[in-house]
Amino acid sequence: MIKSNNLKLCYGEKTILNDINLEIEQGKITALIGANGCGKSTLIKSMARILTPKNGNVLMEEKDIFKMSSKDVAKILAMLPQSSSAPEDLTIYDLVKQGRYPYHNLLSFWSKKDEEIVEESLKKMGLINEKDEKLGNLSGGQRQRAWIALALAQDTEIILLDEPTNHLDIKYQLEILNLLKDLNEKEERTIVMVLHDINHALKYAHNIIALKDGEIFAKGHKDSIVDENLIKEVFDVKCRLIDSPVDKCKMCVPFL
């Protein structure tokens, strides 16, 4: 659904990523991993049309997303950036309602369908009873669920998330990741997310893209590409990969 061809991404004159070629598998969860500063956020911003490439292109359904209208892009993918901000006195409902804006123009009206999609998005995130709460009164986990509900209200096939577990404690991290897993399994949403925790990537993602030194170090199904050597090369950390005692996935145990 999303492809990049010979992508070169820069900030000013500094090249962050070069010659990036990838395909995001439809209906799967893909995790972007790598050390700090390797370009994970830069890459996902290019997929969301936030950062224009110096060279190459990003295709969505075989169309160059930088030649598509903003509304057309917003009807296919939703992006949750690393730092999302909104007025603290805005209610959850009013925040999530903004996800319907791509479907409206100056002459259109709020419809029953819009209302149903917003309500359903709130229910999926477990926020229907708190919909009138102001953002300033929310916990970190509730706030993150509200932003994901906004993304759901866009009613897109693809959801991009830049570090969705950032600044959350372990309980809320798992809560958010399990919600995303449910969206993928029950609704076949294609999810691409930047993750710092390799064990979260091993547990929740189907496919992994590992970045190092401005390039793709490895990409593919997690069971095919992730081994102790990859973790040593990408993160400069020695580890043992073991079978998790609670599920079937691999687990990284680092050591010095």
Coordinates of N, CA and C in Angstrom, one line a residue:
M1 N 0.8 -1.2 0.0 CA 0.0 0.0 0.0 C 0.9 1.3 0.0
I2 N 2.0 1.2 0.7 CA 2.9 2.3 0.7 C 4.2 1.8 0.2
K3 N 4.8 2.5 -0.8 CA 6.1 2.2 -1.3 C 7.0 3.4 -1.3
S4 N 8.3 3.2 -1.1 CA 9.2 4.3 -1.3 C 10.2 3.9 -2.3
N5 N 10.6 4.8 -3.2 CA 11.6 4.5 -4.3 C 12.7 5.5 -4.2
N6 N 13.9 4.9 -4.0 CA 15.2 5.7 -4.0 C 15.0 7.0 -3.2
L7 N 14.5 6.9 -2.0 CA 14.1 8.0 -1.1 C 15.4 8.6 -0.5
K8 N 15.5 9.9 -0.6 CA 16.6 10.7 0.1 C 15.9 11.7 0.9
L9 N 16.2 11.7 2.2 CA 15.5 12.6 3.1 C 16.6 13.4 3.9
C10 N 16.3 14.7 3.9 CA 17.3 15.7 4.4 C 16.6 16.7 5.3
Y11 N 17.4 17.2 6.3 CA 17.1 18.4 7.0 C 18.1 19.5 6.6
G12 N 17.7 20.4 5.8 CA 18.6 21.4 5.3 C 19.6 20.7 4.3
E13 N 20.9 20.8 4.6 CA 21.9 20.2 3.8 C 22.3 18.8 4.3
K14 N 21.8 18.5 5.5 CA 22.2 17.2 6.1 C 21.3 16.1 5.7
T15 N 21.9 15.1 5.1 CA 21.2 13.9 4.7 C 21.0 12.9 5.9
I16 N 19.7 12.6 6.1 CA 19.4 11.7 7.2 C 19.2 10.3 6.7
L17 N 18.5 10.1 5.6 CA 18.3 8.8 5.0 C 18.6 8.8 3.5
N18 N 19.2 7.8 3.0 CA 19.5 7.8 1.6 C 19.2 6.5 0.9
D19 N 18.6 6.5 -0.3 CA 18.4 5.4 -1.1 C 17.5 4.4 -0.4
I20 N 16.4 4.9 0.1 CA 15.4 4.0 0.9 C 14.4 3.5 -0.1
N21 N 14.4 2.1 -0.2 CA 13.4 1.4 -1.0 C 12.7 0.4 -0.1
L22 N 11.4 0.6 0.0 CA 10.6 -0.4 0.9 C 9.2 -0.5 0.4
E23 N 8.5 -1.5 0.9 CA 7.1 -1.7 0.7 C 6.5 -2.1 2.0
I24 N 5.4 -1.4 2.4 CA 4.7 -1.7 3.6 C 3.6 -2.7 3.3
E25 N 3.6 -3.8 4.0 CA 2.6 -4.9 3.7 C 1.2 -4.5 4.2
Q26 N 0.3 -4.7 3.3 CA -1.1 -4.4 3.6 C -1.7 -5.3 4.7
G27 N -2.4 -4.7 5.7 CA -3.1 -5.5 6.7 C -2.1 -6.1 7.8
K28 N -0.9 -5.6 7.8 CA 0.1 -6.0 8.8 C 0.5 -4.9 9.7
I29 N 1.2 -5.2 10.8 CA 1.9 -4.2 11.6 C 3.3 -4.2 11.3
T30 N 3.9 -3.0 11.0 CA 5.3 -2.9 10.7 C 5.9 -2.0 11.7
A31 N 7.0 -2.4 12.3 CA 7.7 -1.5 13.3 C 9.0 -1.0 12.7
L32 N 9.3 0.3 12.9 CA 10.5 0.9 12.5 C 11.4 0.9 13.7
I33 N 12.6 0.3 13.7 CA 13.5 0.3 14.8 C 14.9 0.8 14.5
G34 N 15.6 1.1 15.5 CA 17.0 1.6 15.3 C 17.4 2.5 16.4
A35 N 18.7 2.8 16.5 CA 19.2 3.6 17.6 C 18.7 5.0 17.4
N36 N 18.8 5.8 18.5 CA 18.4 7.2 18.5 C 19.1 7.9 17.4
G37 N 18.4 8.8 16.6 CA 18.9 9.6 15.6 C 19.2 8.9 14.3
C38 N 18.7 7.6 14.2 CA 18.9 6.8 12.9 C 18.0 7.2 11.8
G39 N 16.9 8.0 12.1 CA 16.0 8.4 11.0 C 14.6 7.8 11.0
K40 N 14.3 7.1 12.1 CA 13.0 6.4 12.2 C 11.8 7.5 12.0
S41 N 11.9 8.5 12.8 CA 10.8 9.5 12.7 C 10.8 10.3 11.4
T42 N 12.0 10.5 10.9 CA 12.2 11.1 9.6 C 11.5 10.3 8.5
L43 N 11.7 9.0 8.5 CA 11.1 8.1 7.5 C 9.6 8.1 7.6
I44 N 9.0 8.0 8.8 CA 7.6 7.9 9.0 C 6.9 9.3 8.6
K45 N 7.6 10.4 8.8 CA 7.1 11.7 8.4 C 7.0 11.8 6.9
S46 N 8.0 11.2 6.2 CA 7.9 11.2 4.7 C 6.7 10.3 4.2
M47 N 6.4 9.2 4.9 CA 5.3 8.4 4.6 C 4.0 9.2 4.8
A48 N 4.0 10.1 5.7 CA 2.8 10.9 6.0 C 2.7 12.2 5.3
R49 N 3.7 12.4 4.4 CA 3.7 13.7 3.6 C 4.0 14.9 4.4
I50 N 4.6 14.7 5.6 CA 5.0 15.8 6.4 C 6.4 16.4 6.0
L51 N 7.2 15.4 5.5 CA 8.6 15.8 5.1 C 8.8 15.5 3.6
T52 N 9.1 16.5 2.8 CA 9.3 16.3 1.4 C 10.6 15.7 1.1
P53 N 10.7 14.7 0.3 CA 12.0 14.1 0.0 C 12.9 14.9 -0.9
K54 N 14.2 14.8 -0.7 CA 15.1 15.6 -1.6 C 15.1 14.9 -3.0
N55 N 15.1 13.5 -3.0 CA 15.0 12.7 -4.2 C 14.1 11.6 -3.9
G56 N 13.6 10.9 -5.0 CA 12.8 9.8 -4.9 C 11.3 10.2 -4.6
N57 N 10.5 9.1 -4.3 CA 9.1 9.4 -4.0 C 8.5 8.4 -3.1
V58 N 7.3 8.7 -2.6 CA 6.5 7.8 -1.8 C 5.2 7.6 -2.5
L59 N 4.9 6.3 -2.7 CA 3.7 6.0 -3.5 C 2.7 5.4 -2.5
M60 N 1.4 5.8 -2.7 CA 0.3 5.2 -1.9 C -0.7 4.8 -3.0
E61 N -1.0 3.5 -3.0 CA -1.8 2.9 -4.0 C -1.4 3.4 -5.4
E62 N 0.0 3.3 -5.6 CA 0.6 3.6 -6.9 C 0.6 5.1 -7.3
K63 N 0.1 6.0 -6.4 CA 0.1 7.4 -6.6 C 1.1 8.1 -5.7
D64 N 1.8 9.1 -6.3 CA 2.8 9.9 -5.6 C 2.0 10.7 -4.6
I65 N 2.3 10.5 -3.3 CA 1.5 11.2 -2.3 C 1.7 12.7 -2.3
F66 N 2.9 13.1 -2.8 CA 3.2 14.5 -2.8 C 2.5 15.2 -4.0
K67 N 1.8 14.5 -4.8 CA 1.0 15.0 -5.9 C -0.5 14.9 -5.6
M68 N -0.8 14.3 -4.5 CA -2.2 14.1 -4.1 C -2.7 15.3 -3.2
S69 N -4.0 15.5 -3.2 CA -4.5 16.6 -2.3 C -4.4 16.1 -0.9
S70 N -4.3 17.1 0.0 CA -4.2 16.8 1.5 C -5.4 16.0 1.9
K71 N -6.6 16.3 1.4 CA -7.8 15.6 1.8 C -7.8 14.2 1.3
D72 N -7.3 14.0 0.1 CA -7.3 12.6 -0.4 C -6.3 11.7 0.4
V73 N -5.2 12.3 0.7 CA -4.2 11.6 1.6 C -4.9 11.2 2.9
A74 N -5.6 12.2 3.5 CA -6.1 12.1 4.9 C -7.3 11.1 4.9
K75 N -7.8 10.7 3.7 CA -8.9 9.7 3.7 C -8.3 8.3 3.6
I76 N -7.0 8.2 3.3 CA -6.3 6.9 3.2 C -5.4 6.6 4.4
L77 N -4.7 7.6 4.9 CA -3.9 7.4 6.1 C -4.1 8.4 7.1
A78 N -3.9 8.0 8.4 CA -3.9 8.9 9.5 C -2.6 8.8 10.2
M79 N -2.1 10.0 10.7 CA -0.8 10.0 11.3 C -0.9 10.6 12.7
L80 N -0.3 9.8 13.7 CA -0.2 10.3 15.0 C 1.3 10.6 15.3
P81 N 1.6 11.9 15.3 CA 3.0 12.3 15.5 C 3.5 12.0 16.9
Q82 N 4.8 12.2 17.1 CA 5.4 11.9 18.4 C 4.9 12.9 19.5
S83 N 4.7 14.1 19.2 CA 4.2 15.1 20.1 C 3.0 15.8 19.5
S84 N 1.8 15.4 20.1 CA 0.6 15.9 19.6 C 0.1 16.9 20.6
S85 N -0.4 18.1 20.2 CA -0.9 19.1 21.1 C -2.2 19.6 20.6
A86 N -3.0 20.0 21.6 CA -4.3 20.7 21.4 C -4.6 21.5 22.7
P87 N -5.5 22.4 22.6 CA -5.9 23.2 23.8 C -6.4 22.3 24.9
E88 N -5.9 22.6 26.1 CA -6.2 21.8 27.3 C -7.6 21.8 27.6
D89 N -8.4 22.9 27.2 CA -9.8 22.9 27.6 C -10.7 22.3 26.5
L90 N -10.1 21.7 25.5 CA -10.8 21.0 24.4 C -11.3 19.6 25.0
T91 N -12.5 19.2 24.7 CA -13.0 17.9 25.2 C -12.5 16.8 24.3
I92 N -12.6 15.6 24.8 CA -12.2 14.4 24.0 C -13.1 14.4 22.8
Y93 N -14.4 14.6 22.9 CA -15.3 14.5 21.8 C -14.9 15.5 20.7
D94 N -14.6 16.7 21.1 CA -14.3 17.8 20.1 C -13.0 17.5 19.4
L95 N -12.0 16.9 20.1 CA -10.8 16.5 19.5 C -11.0 15.4 18.5
V96 N -11.7 14.3 18.8 CA -12.0 13.2 17.9 C -12.8 13.6 16.7
K97 N -13.7 14.6 17.0 CA -14.5 15.1 15.9 C -13.7 15.6 14.7
Q98 N -12.5 16.1 15.0 CA -11.7 16.7 14.0 C -11.3 15.7 12.9
G99 N -11.3 14.4 13.3 CA -11.0 13.4 12.3 C -11.9 13.3 11.1
R100 N -13.1 14.0 11.2 CA -14.0 13.9 10.1 C -13.8 15.1 9.1
Y101 N -13.0 16.0 9.4 CA -12.8 17.2 8.6 C -12.4 16.9 7.1
P102 N -11.6 15.8 6.9 CA -11.3 15.6 5.5 C -12.5 15.3 4.6
Y103 N -13.6 14.9 5.2 CA -14.8 14.6 4.4 C -15.8 15.7 4.3
H104 N -15.3 16.9 4.7 CA -16.2 18.0 4.6 C -15.6 19.2 3.9
N105 N -16.5 20.1 3.4 CA -16.1 21.4 2.8 C -16.9 22.5 3.4
L106 N -16.8 23.7 2.9 CA -17.6 24.8 3.5 C -19.1 24.7 3.3
L107 N -19.5 23.9 2.4 CA -20.9 23.7 2.1 C -21.5 22.5 2.7
S108 N -20.7 21.6 3.3 CA -21.3 20.4 3.8 C -21.6 20.5 5.3
F109 N -22.5 19.6 5.8 CA -22.9 19.6 7.1 C -22.6 18.3 7.9
W110 N -22.5 18.5 9.2 CA -22.2 17.3 10.1 C -23.4 16.4 9.9
S111 N -23.1 15.1 9.7 CA -24.1 14.1 9.3 C -24.2 13.1 10.4
K112 N -25.3 12.2 10.3 CA -25.5 11.1 11.3 C -24.3 10.2 11.1
K113 N -23.8 9.9 9.9 CA -22.7 9.0 9.7 C -21.5 9.6 10.4
D114 N -21.2 10.9 10.4 CA -20.1 11.4 11.1 C -20.2 11.2 12.6
E115 N -21.4 11.4 13.1 CA -21.7 11.2 14.5 C -21.4 9.7 14.9
E116 N -21.9 8.8 14.1 CA -21.7 7.4 14.4 C -20.3 7.0 14.3
I117 N -19.5 7.5 13.4 CA -18.1 7.1 13.3 C -17.3 7.7 14.5
V118 N -17.6 8.9 14.9 CA -16.9 9.5 16.1 C -17.3 8.6 17.3
E119 N -18.6 8.3 17.5 CA -19.0 7.6 18.7 C -18.3 6.2 18.7
E120 N -18.3 5.5 17.5 CA -17.7 4.2 17.5 C -16.2 4.3 17.8
S121 N -15.5 5.3 17.3 CA -14.1 5.5 17.6 C -13.8 5.7 19.1
L122 N -14.7 6.4 19.7 CA -14.6 6.6 21.2 C -14.8 5.3 21.9
K123 N -15.7 4.5 21.4 CA -16.0 3.2 22.1 C -14.8 2.3 21.9
K124 N -14.2 2.2 20.7 CA -13.1 1.3 20.5 C -11.9 1.7 21.4
M125 N -11.8 2.9 21.8 CA -10.7 3.4 22.6 C -11.1 3.4 24.1
G126 N -12.3 3.0 24.4 CA -12.8 2.9 25.8 C -13.0 4.3 26.4
L127 N -13.4 5.3 25.6 CA -13.5 6.7 26.0 C -14.9 7.2 25.9
I128 N -15.9 6.4 25.6 CA -17.2 6.9 25.3 C -17.8 7.6 26.6
N129 N -17.5 7.0 27.8 CA -18.1 7.6 29.0 C -17.3 8.8 29.4
E130 N -16.1 9.1 28.9 CA -15.3 10.2 29.2 C -15.3 11.3 28.1
K131 N -16.2 11.2 27.1 CA -16.1 12.0 25.9 C -16.2 13.5 26.2
D132 N -16.8 13.9 27.3 CA -16.9 15.3 27.7 C -15.8 15.8 28.6
E133 N -14.9 14.9 28.9 CA -13.7 15.3 29.7 C -12.8 16.2 28.9
K134 N -12.2 17.2 29.6 CA -11.2 18.1 28.9 C -9.8 17.4 28.9
L135 N -9.1 17.7 27.8 CA -7.8 17.0 27.7 C -6.9 17.3 28.8
G136 N -7.0 18.5 29.4 CA -6.1 18.8 30.5 C -6.3 18.0 31.8
N137 N -7.4 17.3 31.8 CA -7.7 16.4 33.0 C -7.4 14.9 32.8
L138 N -6.8 14.6 31.6 CA -6.6 13.2 31.3 C -5.2 12.7 31.7
S139 N -5.1 11.4 32.0 CA -3.8 10.8 32.2 C -3.1 10.6 30.8
G140 N -1.8 10.3 30.9 CA -1.1 10.1 29.7 C -1.7 9.0 28.8
G141 N -2.1 7.9 29.4 CA -2.7 6.9 28.6 C -4.1 7.3 28.0
Q142 N -4.9 8.0 28.7 CA -6.2 8.5 28.2 C -5.9 9.4 27.0
R143 N -5.0 10.3 27.2 CA -4.7 11.3 26.2 C -4.2 10.6 24.9
Q144 N -3.4 9.6 25.0 CA -2.9 8.9 23.8 C -4.1 8.2 23.2
R145 N -5.0 7.6 23.9 CA -6.1 6.9 23.4 C -7.0 7.9 22.7
A146 N -7.1 9.1 23.2 CA -7.9 10.1 22.5 C -7.4 10.5 21.1
W147 N -6.1 10.6 21.1 CA -5.4 10.9 19.8 C -5.6 9.7 18.8
I148 N -5.5 8.5 19.3 CA -5.7 7.4 18.4 C -7.2 7.3 17.9
A149 N -8.1 7.7 18.8 CA -9.5 7.8 18.4 C -9.7 8.8 17.3
L150 N -9.0 9.9 17.4 CA -9.1 10.9 16.3 C -8.6 10.3 15.0
A151 N -7.5 9.5 15.1 CA -7.0 8.8 13.8 C -8.1 7.9 13.3
L152 N -8.8 7.2 14.2 CA -9.8 6.2 13.8 C -11.0 6.9 13.1
A153 N -11.3 8.1 13.7 CA -12.4 8.9 13.1 C -12.2 9.3 11.7
Q154 N -10.9 9.3 11.2 CA -10.6 9.6 9.8 C -11.0 8.4 8.9
D155 N -11.2 7.3 9.6 CA -11.7 6.1 8.8 C -10.8 5.7 7.7
T156 N -9.5 5.6 8.1 CA -8.5 5.2 7.1 C -8.1 3.8 7.2
E157 N -7.5 3.3 6.1 CA -7.0 1.9 6.1 C -5.6 1.8 6.8
I158 N -4.9 3.0 6.8 CA -3.5 3.0 7.2 C -3.4 4.0 8.4
I159 N -2.7 3.5 9.5 CA -2.4 4.4 10.6 C -0.9 4.4 10.9
L160 N -0.3 5.6 10.9 CA 1.1 5.7 11.1 C 1.2 6.4 12.5
L161 N 2.1 5.8 13.3 CA 2.3 6.3 14.7 C 3.8 6.5 15.0
D162 N 4.2 7.7 15.4 CA 5.6 7.9 15.8 C 5.8 7.8 17.3
E163 N 6.3 6.7 17.7 CA 6.5 6.4 19.2 C 5.3 6.6 20.0
P164 N 4.3 5.7 19.7 CA 3.0 5.9 20.4 C 3.1 5.6 21.9
T165 N 4.2 4.9 22.4 CA 4.3 4.6 23.8 C 5.2 5.6 24.5
N166 N 5.6 6.7 23.8 CA 6.5 7.6 24.4 C 6.0 8.3 25.7
H167 N 6.8 8.3 26.7 CA 6.4 9.0 28.0 C 5.3 8.3 28.7
L168 N 5.0 7.0 28.4 CA 4.0 6.3 29.1 C 4.6 5.2 30.0
D169 N 4.0 4.9 31.1 CA 4.5 3.8 32.0 C 4.1 2.5 31.3
I170 N 4.7 1.4 31.9 CA 4.6 0.1 31.2 C 3.1 -0.3 31.1
K171 N 2.2 0.0 32.0 CA 0.8 -0.4 31.9 C 0.2 0.3 30.7
Y172 N 0.4 1.6 30.6 CA -0.2 2.3 29.4 C 0.4 1.9 28.1
Q173 N 1.7 1.6 28.1 CA 2.4 1.2 26.9 C 1.7 -0.1 26.4
L174 N 1.5 -1.0 27.2 CA 0.9 -2.3 26.8 C -0.6 -2.1 26.4
E175 N -1.2 -1.2 27.1 CA -2.6 -0.9 26.8 C -2.8 -0.4 25.4
I176 N -1.9 0.6 25.0 CA -1.9 1.2 23.7 C -1.6 0.2 22.6
L177 N -0.5 -0.6 22.9 CA -0.1 -1.6 21.9 C -1.1 -2.7 21.7
N178 N -1.8 -3.1 22.7 CA -2.8 -4.1 22.6 C -4.0 -3.5 21.8
L179 N -4.4 -2.3 22.0 CA -5.4 -1.6 21.3 C -5.1 -1.6 19.8
L180 N -3.8 -1.3 19.5 CA -3.4 -1.3 18.1 C -3.4 -2.7 17.5
K181 N -3.0 -3.6 18.3 CA -3.1 -5.0 17.8 C -4.5 -5.4 17.5
D182 N -5.5 -5.1 18.3 CA -6.9 -5.4 18.1 C -7.4 -4.7 16.8
L183 N -7.0 -3.5 16.6 CA -7.4 -2.8 15.3 C -6.9 -3.5 14.1
N184 N -5.6 -4.0 14.2 CA -5.1 -4.8 13.1 C -5.8 -6.1 12.9
E185 N -6.0 -6.8 14.0 CA -6.6 -8.2 13.8 C -8.0 -8.2 13.5
K186 N -8.8 -7.3 14.1 CA -10.2 -7.3 13.9 C -10.7 -6.5 12.7
E187 N -9.9 -5.4 12.3 CA -10.3 -4.6 11.2 C -9.3 -4.6 10.1
E188 N -8.3 -5.3 10.2 CA -7.2 -5.4 9.2 C -6.6 -4.1 8.8
R189 N -6.5 -3.2 9.8 CA -5.9 -1.9 9.5 C -4.4 -2.2 9.4
T190 N -3.8 -1.5 8.4 CA -2.3 -1.5 8.2 C -1.7 -0.5 9.2
I191 N -0.8 -0.9 10.0 CA -0.2 0.0 11.1 C 1.3 0.0 10.9
V192 N 1.8 1.2 10.9 CA 3.3 1.4 10.8 C 3.6 2.3 12.1
M193 N 4.5 1.8 12.9 CA 4.9 2.6 14.1 C 6.3 2.5 14.4
V194 N 6.8 3.7 14.9 CA 8.2 3.7 15.4 C 8.2 3.2 16.8
L195 N 9.1 2.3 17.1 CA 9.2 1.8 18.5 C 10.6 1.8 18.9
H196 N 10.8 2.1 20.2 CA 12.2 2.1 20.8 C 12.5 0.7 21.4
D197 N 11.5 0.1 21.9 CA 11.6 -1.1 22.7 C 11.6 -2.3 21.7
I198 N 12.8 -3.0 21.6 CA 12.9 -4.1 20.6 C 11.9 -5.2 21.0
N199 N 11.7 -5.4 22.3 CA 10.7 -6.5 22.7 C 9.3 -6.2 22.4
H200 N 8.9 -4.9 22.4 CA 7.6 -4.5 21.9 C 7.5 -4.8 20.4
A201 N 8.6 -4.5 19.6 CA 8.5 -4.8 18.2 C 8.4 -6.3 17.9
L202 N 9.2 -7.1 18.7 CA 9.1 -8.5 18.5 C 7.8 -9.1 18.9
K203 N 7.1 -8.5 19.9 CA 5.8 -9.0 20.3 C 4.6 -8.6 19.4
Y204 N 4.6 -7.4 19.0 CA 3.4 -6.8 18.3 C 3.5 -6.7 16.8
A205 N 4.7 -6.6 16.3 CA 4.8 -6.4 14.8 C 4.9 -7.7 14.1
H206 N 4.4 -7.7 12.8 CA 4.7 -8.8 11.9 C 6.0 -8.6 11.2
N207 N 6.2 -7.3 10.7 CA 7.4 -7.0 9.9 C 8.2 -5.9 10.6
I208 N 9.5 -5.9 10.4 CA 10.4 -4.9 11.0 C 11.3 -4.3 9.9
I209 N 11.5 -3.0 10.0 CA 12.4 -2.3 9.2 C 13.5 -1.7 10.2
A210 N 14.7 -2.2 10.1 CA 15.8 -1.7 11.0 C 16.7 -0.7 10.2
L211 N 16.9 0.4 10.8 CA 17.7 1.5 10.2 C 19.0 1.6 10.9
K212 N 20.0 1.9 10.1 CA 21.4 2.2 10.7 C 22.2 3.0 9.7
D213 N 22.8 4.1 10.2 CA 23.7 4.9 9.4 C 23.0 5.4 8.1
G214 N 21.8 5.9 8.3 CA 21.1 6.5 7.2 C 20.6 5.6 6.1
E215 N 20.6 4.3 6.4 CA 20.2 3.3 5.4 C 19.3 2.2 6.1
I216 N 18.6 1.4 5.3 CA 17.9 0.2 5.8 C 19.0 -0.9 6.0
F217 N 19.1 -1.3 7.3 CA 20.0 -2.4 7.6 C 19.4 -3.7 7.3
A218 N 18.1 -3.9 7.6 CA 17.4 -5.1 7.3 C 15.9 -4.8 7.3
K219 N 15.2 -5.6 6.5 CA 13.7 -5.5 6.5 C 13.1 -6.8 6.2
G220 N 11.9 -7.0 6.7 CA 11.2 -8.3 6.4 C 10.4 -8.8 7.6
H221 N 10.0 -10.0 7.5 CA 9.2 -10.6 8.7 C 10.2 -10.7 9.8
K222 N 9.7 -10.4 11.0 CA 10.6 -10.4 12.2 C 11.3 -11.7 12.5
D223 N 10.7 -12.8 12.2 CA 11.3 -14.1 12.5 C 12.4 -14.4 11.5
S224 N 12.4 -13.7 10.3 CA 13.4 -13.9 9.3 C 14.6 -13.1 9.5
I225 N 14.4 -11.9 10.1 CA 15.6 -10.9 10.1 C 16.2 -10.6 11.4
V226 N 15.4 -10.8 12.5 CA 15.9 -10.4 13.8 C 16.6 -11.5 14.5
D227 N 17.9 -11.3 14.7 CA 18.7 -12.2 15.4 C 19.7 -11.5 16.3
E228 N 20.5 -12.2 17.0 CA 21.4 -11.5 18.0 C 22.4 -10.6 17.3
N229 N 22.8 -11.0 16.1 CA 23.7 -10.1 15.3 C 23.1 -8.8 14.9
L230 N 21.8 -8.9 14.4 CA 21.1 -7.6 14.1 C 21.1 -6.7 15.2
I231 N 20.7 -7.2 16.4 CA 20.6 -6.3 17.6 C 22.0 -5.7 17.9
K232 N 23.0 -6.5 17.8 CA 24.4 -6.0 18.1 C 24.8 -4.9 17.1
E233 N 24.5 -5.1 15.8 CA 24.9 -4.2 14.8 C 24.0 -2.9 14.8
V234 N 22.7 -3.0 15.1 CA 21.8 -1.9 15.0 C 21.9 -1.1 16.3
F235 N 21.9 -1.7 17.5 CA 21.9 -1.1 18.7 C 23.2 -1.1 19.5
D236 N 24.2 -1.8 19.0 CA 25.5 -1.9 19.7 C 25.3 -2.5 21.1
V237 N 24.5 -3.5 21.1 CA 24.2 -4.2 22.4 C 24.2 -5.7 22.2
K238 N 25.0 -6.4 23.1 CA 25.0 -7.8 23.0 C 23.7 -8.4 23.7
C239 N 23.2 -9.5 23.2 CA 22.0 -10.0 23.8 C 21.9 -11.5 23.5
R240 N 20.9 -12.1 24.2 CA 20.4 -13.4 23.8 C 19.0 -13.3 23.5
L241 N 18.6 -14.0 22.4 CA 17.2 -14.1 22.0 C 16.7 -15.4 22.5
I242 N 15.6 -15.3 23.3 CA 15.0 -16.5 24.0 C 13.5 -16.5 23.7
D243 N 12.9 -17.7 23.9 CA 11.5 -17.8 23.7 C 10.8 -17.1 25.0
S244 N 9.8 -16.3 24.7 CA 9.1 -15.6 25.8 C 8.4 -16.7 26.6
P245 N 8.4 -16.6 28.0 CA 7.8 -17.6 28.8 C 6.2 -17.4 28.8
V246 N 5.7 -16.3 28.2 CA 4.3 -16.1 28.2 C 3.6 -16.2 26.9
D247 N 4.4 -16.1 25.8 CA 3.7 -16.3 24.5 C 4.8 -16.9 23.5
K248 N 4.4 -16.9 22.2 CA 5.3 -17.6 21.3 C 6.4 -16.8 20.7
C249 N 6.4 -15.5 21.0 CA 7.4 -14.6 20.3 C 8.7 -14.7 21.0
K250 N 9.7 -14.2 20.2 CA 11.1 -14.1 20.7 C 11.2 -12.9 21.7
M251 N 12.2 -13.0 22.6 CA 12.4 -12.0 23.6 C 13.9 -11.7 23.7
C252 N 14.3 -10.4 23.7 CA 15.6 -10.0 23.7 C 16.1 -9.7 25.2
V253 N 17.1 -10.4 25.6 CA 17.7 -10.2 26.9 C 19.1 -9.6 26.7
P254 N 19.3 -8.3 27.0 CA 20.6 -7.7 26.7 C 21.5 -7.9 27.9
F255 N 22.8 -7.8 27.6 CA 23.8 -7.9 28.6 C 25.1 -7.1 28.2
L256 N 25.9 -6.7 29.1 CA 27.1 -6.0 28.8 C 28.3 -6.9 28.6

